[in-house]
Short mmCIF file of C-alpha atoms in Angstrom, two decimals:
data_model
loop_
_atom_site.label_atom_id
_atom_site.label_comp_id
_atom_site.label_asym_id
_atom_site.label_seq_id
_atom_site.Cartn_x
_atom_site.Cartn_y
_atom_site.Cartn_z
CA UNK F 128 0.00 0.00 0.00
CA UNK F 129 1.03 3.57 -0.57
CA UNK F 130 -0.48 7.00 0.03
CA UNK F 131 -0.86 9.35 -2.91
CA UNK F 132 -1.90 12.99 -2.96
CA UNK F 133 -3.89 14.09 -6.00
CA UNK F 134 -4.08 17.84 -6.58
CA UNK F 135 -6.29 17.51 -9.68
CA UNK F 136 -8.93 15.40 -7.90
CA UNK F 137 -8.44 17.44 -4.69
CA UNK F 138 -7.74 14.71 -2.21
CA UNK F 139 -5.65 11.88 -0.85
CA UNK F 140 -5.74 8.20 -1.69
CA UNK F 141 -4.49 4.96 -0.25
CA UNK F 142 -3.49 2.70 -3.12
CA UNK F 143 -3.17 -1.08 -3.14
CA UNK F 144 -0.25 -2.06 -5.34
CA UNK F 145 0.71 -5.48 -6.67
CA UNK F 146 4.15 -7.07 -6.86
CA UNK F 147 4.93 -5.16 -10.09
CA UNK F 148 4.03 -1.79 -8.44
CA UNK F 149 0.80 -1.44 -10.42
CA UNK F 150 -2.11 0.21 -8.60
CA UNK F 151 -4.91 -2.38 -8.47
CA UNK F 152 -7.33 -0.56 -6.12
CA UNK F 153 -7.65 2.59 -4.07
CA UNK F 154 -9.67 4.32 -1.40
CA UNK F 155 -9.83 8.02 -2.27
CA UNK F 156 -10.72 10.85 0.11
CA UNK F 157 -12.16 13.69 -1.99
CA UNK F 158 -11.69 16.89 0.00
CA UNK F 159 -13.95 19.03 -2.19
CA UNK F 160 -17.00 16.71 -2.16
CA UNK F 161 -16.42 15.11 1.26
CA UNK F 162 -16.70 11.63 -0.22
CA UNK F 163 -14.70 8.50 0.49
CA UNK F 164 -14.69 6.24 -2.58
CA UNK F 165 -13.36 2.74 -3.30
CA UNK F 166 -12.20 1.89 -6.83
CA UNK F 167 -10.82 -1.37 -8.24
CA UNK F 168 -8.71 -1.23 -11.39
CA UNK F 169 -8.37 -4.98 -11.92
CA UNK F 170 -10.34 -8.16 -11.27
CA UNK F 171 -9.81 -10.93 -8.75
CA UNK F 172 -8.32 -8.96 -5.88
CA UNK F 173 -8.28 -11.17 -2.78
CA UNK F 174 -11.02 -10.06 -0.40
CA UNK F 175 -8.62 -10.00 2.57
CA UNK F 176 -6.52 -7.41 0.71
CA UNK F 177 -9.58 -5.21 0.10
CA UNK F 178 -10.52 -5.50 3.79
CA UNK F 179 -7.02 -4.41 4.82
CA UNK F 180 -7.04 -1.51 2.35
CA UNK F 181 -10.38 -0.21 3.60
CA UNK F 182 -9.41 -0.64 7.26
CA UNK F 183 -6.10 1.19 6.89
CA UNK F 184 -7.75 3.94 4.82
CA UNK F 185 -10.48 4.47 7.42
CA UNK F 186 -7.85 4.83 10.15
CA UNK F 187 -5.04 6.67 8.35
CA UNK F 188 -6.88 9.05 6.01
CA UNK F 189 -8.45 10.51 9.17
CA UNK F 190 -10.28 13.72 8.28
CA UNK F 191 -10.95 15.80 5.19
CA UNK F 192 -8.62 18.75 4.60
CA UNK F 193 -11.03 21.15 6.37
CA UNK F 194 -11.15 18.95 9.51
CA UNK F 195 -14.52 17.31 8.78
CA UNK F 196 -14.56 13.68 9.92
CA UNK F 197 -14.87 10.89 7.39
CA UNK F 198 -18.40 9.61 6.69
CA UNK F 199 -19.55 6.72 8.85
CA UNK F 200 -21.73 3.75 7.99
CA UNK F 201 -25.24 4.73 6.91
CA UNK F 202 -28.12 3.13 8.77
#
């Protein structure tokens, strides 16, 4: 995994990379829309890897740039 700042999309992402350093999935924190989005760029990613990515992103991306907390689970 690696963190990546994206000025064009106005946010920060946590990327899941494979053994050849290709980004296969990401959780992106969009600071302008206050959205947290998961994207997969390939098929057949092991579920345990997606769980880890989401868990680390939830913890380490913390808050949006303006201090607003990340969205929580909707009821």
